[in-house]
């Protein structure tokens, strides 16, 4: 069921929740989503799917429509668009099958109300449970100190949604604070587990001489995988573009005995080819959908220190680049 409120207030929204008998007793967190109108429904699909394992209250704040954008007449009182200089709030309350395992509040602030989104959200935060803020599309410059990010202990960005994901991730590195996480990292959880289990014996024997990672150009997950491998293996890791393959295509490990190759075979499987063994091993490892990545992060809700370590290498790279450019100029 979807209840639409036009030109409303936070008090009226709370009263409507109470009149509908909405109880927050079984909720384990509040998930705040900062999105736009175009991305709202896709973001809610992922959030509602994750809420089945983590019952939560979802509060989605939808950024105002631009002056030349669609007027969203279906939710506008009498079909008119309010003056953007005046505070104005429309809202939807979604419960039952329209809201996953919890209730969903969708806020459409305009004008002055949109400039104080955090004060709109505070009345809907559940007491004594964590607050998570998620930006499914464009992240703020500094998530931890942004208005909605400051409300949360965990802040989730999604640089894979950006035109240049690797550059977007690198831009977040200088502003990182514990509690920040990006779904580009969560996407490679299974890859990291696969690589760790496959290379464990080779690493102990000191047989690894180098690694080549082939993957989608500008892919943030590929960038993170390369940096993680460099830190963990202590060898050179080369990047090769594979434009026709989304994400990671292959990881080739150079060893004294030959190449060990882990290849993405299809959407559901990877193939491991070991030196000296004629028949490859096929292992199930499905590509991670948004629901799965959100599920993992809502389950963790604690700082990921490995991600912090890997993200810091972006800063080191930028310092080295700046030093090299300075020496060139001299």
Tab-separated table of C-alpha atoms in Angstrom:
chain	number	residue	atom	x	y	z
A	1	UNK	CA	0.000	0.000	0.000
A	2	UNK	CA	1.252	3.496	-0.861
A	3	UNK	CA	-0.130	6.521	1.012
A	4	UNK	CA	0.628	9.841	-0.684
A	5	UNK	CA	0.791	13.052	1.329
A	6	UNK	CA	0.937	16.420	-0.441
A	7	UNK	CA	2.261	19.635	1.122
A	8	UNK	CA	2.801	17.737	4.325
A	9	UNK	CA	4.923	17.973	7.481
A	10	UNK	CA	7.044	15.515	9.434
A	11	UNK	CA	4.437	15.583	12.213
A	12	UNK	CA	1.705	14.564	9.776
A	13	UNK	CA	3.870	11.732	8.427
A	14	UNK	CA	4.516	10.430	11.957
A	15	UNK	CA	0.798	10.660	12.778
A	16	UNK	CA	-0.063	8.724	9.620
A	17	UNK	CA	2.432	5.999	10.536
A	18	UNK	CA	0.818	5.673	13.968
A	19	UNK	CA	-2.701	5.627	12.536
A	20	UNK	CA	-1.682	2.819	10.185
A	21	UNK	CA	-0.399	0.805	13.128
A	22	UNK	CA	3.216	0.766	11.944
A	23	UNK	CA	5.442	-0.739	14.628
A	24	UNK	CA	9.221	-0.356	14.672
A	25	UNK	CA	9.880	-2.997	17.296
A	26	UNK	CA	11.519	-5.558	15.015
A	27	UNK	CA	13.643	-3.143	12.962
A	28	UNK	CA	17.403	-3.613	13.217
A	29	UNK	CA	18.464	-0.347	11.547
A	30	UNK	CA	17.350	2.775	9.701
A	31	UNK	CA	18.485	2.972	6.083
A	32	UNK	CA	18.606	6.504	4.667
A	33	UNK	CA	18.831	6.731	0.864
A	34	UNK	CA	19.939	9.920	-0.881
A	35	UNK	CA	18.790	9.626	-4.489
A	36	UNK	CA	17.116	11.391	-7.384
A	37	UNK	CA	13.736	10.780	-8.983
A	38	UNK	CA	15.139	8.751	-11.898
A	39	UNK	CA	17.018	6.323	-9.658
A	40	UNK	CA	14.495	6.027	-6.849
A	41	UNK	CA	12.718	2.822	-7.814
A	42	UNK	CA	15.886	0.882	-8.659
A	43	UNK	CA	17.397	1.933	-5.332
A	44	UNK	CA	14.269	0.821	-3.485
A	45	UNK	CA	14.277	-2.575	-5.225
A	46	UNK	CA	17.775	-3.231	-3.841
A	47	UNK	CA	16.913	-1.835	-0.412
A	48	UNK	CA	13.667	-3.800	-0.133
A	49	UNK	CA	15.455	-6.991	-1.166
A	50	UNK	CA	18.151	-6.475	1.465
A	51	UNK	CA	15.521	-5.665	4.095
A	52	UNK	CA	14.197	-9.220	3.897
A	53	UNK	CA	17.338	-10.283	5.778
A	54	UNK	CA	17.730	-7.029	7.707
A	55	UNK	CA	14.288	-5.628	8.613
A	56	UNK	CA	14.642	-1.878	8.619
A	57	UNK	CA	12.929	1.445	8.213
A	58	UNK	CA	13.868	2.962	4.873
A	59	UNK	CA	13.842	6.739	4.472
A	60	UNK	CA	14.504	7.836	0.888
A	61	UNK	CA	15.204	11.521	0.291
A	62	UNK	CA	14.620	12.444	-3.353
A	63	UNK	CA	16.527	15.470	-4.611
A	64	UNK	CA	14.324	18.186	-6.123
A	65	UNK	CA	13.431	18.049	-9.792
A	66	UNK	CA	15.338	20.633	-11.834
A	67	UNK	CA	13.423	23.617	-13.133
A	68	UNK	CA	13.360	22.169	-16.645
A	69	UNK	CA	12.722	18.610	-15.520
A	70	UNK	CA	9.525	16.612	-15.251
A	71	UNK	CA	6.975	18.103	-12.931
A	72	UNK	CA	5.909	14.741	-11.421
A	73	UNK	CA	2.285	15.776	-11.890
A	74	UNK	CA	0.959	12.524	-10.402
A	75	UNK	CA	2.060	13.643	-6.938
A	76	UNK	CA	1.479	17.389	-7.286
A	77	UNK	CA	-1.558	18.944	-5.710
A	78	UNK	CA	-3.820	20.233	-8.503
A	79	UNK	CA	-1.008	19.542	-10.965
A	80	UNK	CA	0.965	22.691	-10.094
A	81	UNK	CA	4.655	22.888	-9.263
A	82	UNK	CA	5.478	24.747	-6.032
A	83	UNK	CA	7.727	27.780	-5.943
A	84	UNK	CA	11.257	26.408	-5.503
A	85	UNK	CA	12.109	29.277	-3.138
A	86	UNK	CA	9.448	28.178	-0.624
A	87	UNK	CA	9.812	25.202	1.682
A	88	UNK	CA	7.608	22.346	0.506
A	89	UNK	CA	7.390	18.640	1.281
A	90	UNK	CA	5.498	15.843	-0.417
A	91	UNK	CA	5.829	12.271	0.837
A	92	UNK	CA	4.878	8.660	0.289
A	93	UNK	CA	4.445	6.044	2.982
A	94	UNK	CA	4.878	2.545	1.598
A	95	UNK	CA	3.905	-0.423	3.731
A	96	UNK	CA	3.079	-4.077	3.137
A	97	UNK	CA	4.205	-5.613	-0.150
A	98	UNK	CA	5.366	-2.176	-1.386
A	99	UNK	CA	7.986	-1.828	1.346
A	100	UNK	CA	9.971	-5.023	1.856
A	101	UNK	CA	10.360	-6.177	5.479
A	102	UNK	CA	9.583	-2.824	7.062
A	103	UNK	CA	8.118	0.523	6.148
A	104	UNK	CA	9.444	2.915	3.525
A	105	UNK	CA	9.143	6.696	3.685
A	106	UNK	CA	9.857	8.593	0.477
A	107	UNK	CA	10.400	12.327	0.975
A	108	UNK	CA	10.177	14.823	-1.888
A	109	UNK	CA	11.474	18.126	-0.468
A	110	UNK	CA	11.556	21.310	-2.512
A	111	UNK	CA	13.117	24.716	-1.985
A	112	UNK	CA	14.100	25.507	1.587
A	113	UNK	CA	13.065	22.047	2.779
A	114	UNK	CA	15.545	20.432	0.393
A	115	UNK	CA	18.392	22.462	1.873
A	116	UNK	CA	17.789	20.904	5.282
A	117	UNK	CA	17.246	17.268	4.404
A	118	UNK	CA	18.870	16.092	7.624
A	119	UNK	CA	16.281	17.852	9.792
A	120	UNK	CA	13.528	16.216	7.738
A	121	UNK	CA	14.986	12.765	8.328
A	122	UNK	CA	15.735	12.995	12.077
A	123	UNK	CA	12.091	12.507	13.234
A	124	UNK	CA	11.986	9.166	11.390
A	125	UNK	CA	15.203	7.647	12.763
A	126	UNK	CA	14.505	4.660	14.956
A	127	UNK	CA	15.911	4.804	18.496
A	128	UNK	CA	18.717	2.492	19.672
A	129	UNK	CA	19.513	1.005	16.243
A	130	UNK	CA	22.258	1.916	13.750
A	131	UNK	CA	21.718	4.439	10.980
A	132	UNK	CA	23.110	3.674	7.519
A	133	UNK	CA	23.195	6.247	4.717
A	134	UNK	CA	23.449	5.055	1.116
A	135	UNK	CA	24.121	7.049	-2.047
A	136	UNK	CA	23.164	4.686	-4.908
A	137	UNK	CA	24.314	7.214	-7.507
A	138	UNK	CA	26.456	10.361	-7.181
A	139	UNK	CA	28.252	10.495	-3.805
A	140	UNK	CA	28.930	13.739	-1.927
A	141	UNK	CA	32.495	15.044	-1.839
A	142	UNK	CA	32.895	13.973	1.774
A	143	UNK	CA	30.240	11.438	2.809
A	144	UNK	CA	30.981	11.519	6.547
A	145	UNK	CA	30.313	15.244	6.939
A	146	UNK	CA	27.488	15.624	4.420
A	147	UNK	CA	24.100	16.395	6.006
A	148	UNK	CA	22.690	12.876	5.646
A	149	UNK	CA	26.037	11.151	6.114
A	150	UNK	CA	26.590	12.863	9.466
A	151	UNK	CA	23.516	11.045	10.808
A	152	UNK	CA	25.007	7.609	10.123
A	153	UNK	CA	27.638	5.287	11.548
A	154	UNK	CA	27.937	3.487	8.198
A	155	UNK	CA	28.019	5.345	4.885
A	156	UNK	CA	27.735	3.427	1.608
A	157	UNK	CA	28.705	4.904	-1.752
A	158	UNK	CA	28.370	3.314	-5.176
A	159	UNK	CA	31.087	4.570	-7.522
A	160	UNK	CA	30.273	1.862	-10.134
A	161	UNK	CA	27.254	4.024	-11.030
A	162	UNK	CA	29.512	6.922	-12.079
A	163	UNK	CA	30.789	7.639	-15.633
A	164	UNK	CA	34.407	7.041	-14.512
A	165	UNK	CA	34.167	4.758	-11.467
A	166	UNK	CA	37.926	4.529	-10.777
A	167	UNK	CA	38.292	8.320	-10.761
A	168	UNK	CA	35.226	8.675	-8.537
A	169	UNK	CA	36.709	6.191	-6.076
A	170	UNK	CA	40.083	7.963	-6.109
A	171	UNK	CA	38.282	11.235	-5.340
A	172	UNK	CA	36.760	9.670	-2.213
A	173	UNK	CA	40.120	8.463	-0.877
A	174	UNK	CA	41.329	11.801	0.597
A	175	UNK	CA	37.985	12.278	2.364
A	176	UNK	CA	37.728	8.768	3.817
A	177	UNK	CA	36.595	8.323	7.404
A	178	UNK	CA	36.020	5.040	9.212
A	179	UNK	CA	32.513	3.854	8.492
A	180	UNK	CA	32.760	4.737	4.785
A	181	UNK	CA	32.504	1.850	2.302
A	182	UNK	CA	31.948	1.615	-1.436
A	183	UNK	CA	30.036	-1.121	-3.246
A	184	UNK	CA	32.880	-1.474	-5.756
A	185	UNK	CA	34.741	-3.155	-2.868
A	186	UNK	CA	31.763	-5.287	-1.864
A	187	UNK	CA	31.438	-6.547	-5.435
A	188	UNK	CA	34.823	-8.298	-5.201
A	189	UNK	CA	34.296	-10.103	-1.890
A	190	UNK	CA	33.845	-13.444	-3.659
A	191	UNK	CA	36.766	-12.738	-6.003
A	192	UNK	CA	39.043	-12.024	-3.040
A	193	UNK	CA	37.961	-15.213	-1.289
A	194	UNK	CA	38.514	-17.209	-4.485
A	195	UNK	CA	41.985	-15.748	-5.041
A	196	UNK	CA	43.013	-16.200	-1.411
A	197	UNK	CA	42.023	-19.875	-1.318
A	198	UNK	CA	43.554	-20.608	-4.737
A	199	UNK	CA	46.887	-18.882	-4.109
A	200	UNK	CA	47.424	-19.792	-0.461
A	201	UNK	CA	49.792	-22.686	-1.110
A	202	UNK	CA	51.692	-20.778	-3.813
A	203	UNK	CA	52.147	-17.788	-1.528
A	204	UNK	CA	53.464	-19.972	1.306
A	205	UNK	CA	55.942	-21.577	-1.098
A	206	UNK	CA	57.073	-18.195	-2.436
A	207	UNK	CA	56.339	-19.205	-6.029
A	208	UNK	CA	54.414	-16.118	-7.174
A	209	UNK	CA	56.417	-13.877	-9.512
A	210	UNK	CA	53.766	-11.466	-10.775
A	211	UNK	CA	50.078	-11.002	-11.560
A	212	UNK	CA	48.106	-9.662	-14.522
A	213	UNK	CA	44.515	-8.534	-14.009
A	214	UNK	CA	42.381	-8.084	-17.139
A	215	UNK	CA	39.133	-6.218	-16.773
A	216	UNK	CA	36.805	-3.440	-17.801
A	217	UNK	CA	38.552	-0.074	-18.309
A	218	UNK	CA	37.964	2.477	-15.521
A	219	UNK	CA	36.202	-0.192	-13.428
A	220	UNK	CA	36.565	0.644	-9.729
A	221	UNK	CA	36.379	-2.993	-8.624
A	222	UNK	CA	39.269	-3.869	-10.943
A	223	UNK	CA	41.290	-0.986	-9.483
A	224	UNK	CA	40.618	-2.197	-5.947
A	225	UNK	CA	41.476	-5.792	-6.805
A	226	UNK	CA	44.840	-4.747	-8.260
A	227	UNK	CA	45.717	-2.723	-5.173
A	228	UNK	CA	44.606	-5.491	-2.824
A	229	UNK	CA	46.756	-8.041	-4.693
A	230	UNK	CA	49.800	-5.751	-4.534
A	231	UNK	CA	49.411	-5.343	-0.783
A	232	UNK	CA	48.800	-9.011	-0.056
A	233	UNK	CA	51.231	-10.636	-2.481
A	234	UNK	CA	54.018	-8.086	-2.517
A	235	UNK	CA	54.617	-8.535	-6.255
A	236	UNK	CA	54.041	-6.420	-9.359
A	237	UNK	CA	50.433	-6.436	-10.567
A	238	UNK	CA	49.774	-5.327	-14.136
A	239	UNK	CA	46.427	-4.113	-15.467
A	240	UNK	CA	45.189	-5.059	-18.943
A	241	UNK	CA	41.973	-3.653	-20.413
A	242	UNK	CA	39.260	-6.072	-21.511
A	243	UNK	CA	36.596	-3.674	-22.866
A	244	UNK	CA	34.023	-6.330	-23.737
A	245	UNK	CA	33.908	-7.931	-20.281
A	246	UNK	CA	32.137	-6.203	-17.370
A	247	UNK	CA	34.176	-6.206	-14.174
A	248	UNK	CA	37.094	-8.598	-13.794
A	249	UNK	CA	37.728	-10.860	-16.803
A	250	UNK	CA	40.825	-12.836	-15.783
A	251	UNK	CA	43.494	-12.934	-13.108
A	252	UNK	CA	46.726	-14.524	-14.333
A	253	UNK	CA	49.316	-15.480	-11.726
A	254	UNK	CA	52.890	-16.023	-12.944
A	255	UNK	CA	54.584	-18.847	-11.025
A	256	UNK	CA	57.782	-20.877	-11.290
A	257	UNK	CA	55.706	-23.757	-12.666
A	258	UNK	CA	53.713	-21.746	-15.208
A	259	UNK	CA	50.608	-19.547	-15.263
A	260	UNK	CA	47.627	-20.068	-13.002
A	261	UNK	CA	44.593	-18.385	-14.577
A	262	UNK	CA	41.221	-17.586	-13.017
A	263	UNK	CA	38.755	-16.666	-15.780
A	264	UNK	CA	35.189	-15.402	-15.652
A	265	UNK	CA	33.438	-18.064	-17.751
A	266	UNK	CA	29.895	-16.657	-17.623
A	267	UNK	CA	27.495	-14.849	-15.290
A	268	UNK	CA	27.458	-17.765	-12.837
A	269	UNK	CA	30.872	-19.443	-13.058
A	270	UNK	CA	34.631	-18.973	-13.102
A	271	UNK	CA	37.235	-21.372	-14.468
A	272	UNK	CA	40.576	-22.088	-12.774
A	273	UNK	CA	43.408	-23.368	-14.964
A	274	UNK	CA	46.452	-24.607	-13.040
A	275	UNK	CA	49.910	-25.249	-14.481
A	276	UNK	CA	50.542	-28.929	-15.161
A	277	UNK	CA	46.846	-29.853	-14.854
A	278	UNK	CA	45.149	-30.380	-18.200
A	279	UNK	CA	41.528	-30.168	-17.104
A	280	UNK	CA	40.376	-26.752	-15.753
A	281	UNK	CA	38.269	-26.521	-12.609
A	282	UNK	CA	34.878	-24.789	-12.950
A	283	UNK	CA	33.573	-23.126	-9.797
A	284	UNK	CA	30.239	-21.438	-9.125
A	285	UNK	CA	30.700	-17.726	-8.433
A	286	UNK	CA	27.767	-15.627	-9.582
A	287	UNK	CA	28.145	-11.951	-10.399
A	288	UNK	CA	26.911	-9.919	-7.467
A	289	UNK	CA	23.603	-8.106	-7.853
A	290	UNK	CA	22.765	-4.888	-5.942
A	291	UNK	CA	20.643	-6.794	-3.406
A	292	UNK	CA	23.572	-9.085	-2.546
A	293	UNK	CA	26.052	-6.243	-2.076
A	294	UNK	CA	23.643	-4.233	0.074
A	295	UNK	CA	22.880	-7.366	2.071
A	296	UNK	CA	26.560	-7.812	2.882
A	297	UNK	CA	27.083	-4.230	3.994
A	298	UNK	CA	23.945	-4.173	6.152
A	299	UNK	CA	25.169	-7.368	7.789
A	300	UNK	CA	28.627	-5.953	8.576
A	301	UNK	CA	27.890	-2.459	9.962
A	302	UNK	CA	31.474	-2.065	11.191
A	303	UNK	CA	34.522	-0.343	9.683
A	304	UNK	CA	36.278	-2.449	7.035
A	305	UNK	CA	39.945	-1.986	7.871
A	306	UNK	CA	41.139	-3.861	4.791
A	307	UNK	CA	39.156	-1.502	2.558
A	308	UNK	CA	40.677	1.428	4.455
A	309	UNK	CA	44.175	0.055	3.782
A	310	UNK	CA	43.508	-0.554	0.093
A	311	UNK	CA	41.806	2.816	-0.469
A	312	UNK	CA	44.810	4.567	1.069
A	313	UNK	CA	46.949	3.354	-1.845
A	314	UNK	CA	45.073	5.802	-4.087
A	315	UNK	CA	46.543	8.591	-1.975
A	316	UNK	CA	50.038	7.142	-2.255
A	317	UNK	CA	49.653	6.907	-6.036
A	318	UNK	CA	48.592	10.550	-6.269
A	319	UNK	CA	51.576	11.640	-4.170
A	320	UNK	CA	53.975	9.645	-6.353
A	321	UNK	CA	52.418	11.113	-9.497
A	322	UNK	CA	52.722	14.635	-8.143
A	323	UNK	CA	56.372	14.040	-7.204
A	324	UNK	CA	57.124	12.651	-10.657
A	325	UNK	CA	55.479	15.637	-12.351
A	326	UNK	CA	57.448	18.041	-10.128
A	327	UNK	CA	60.751	16.345	-10.978
A	328	UNK	CA	59.844	16.518	-14.683
A	329	UNK	CA	59.211	20.237	-14.440
A	330	UNK	CA	62.533	20.781	-12.678
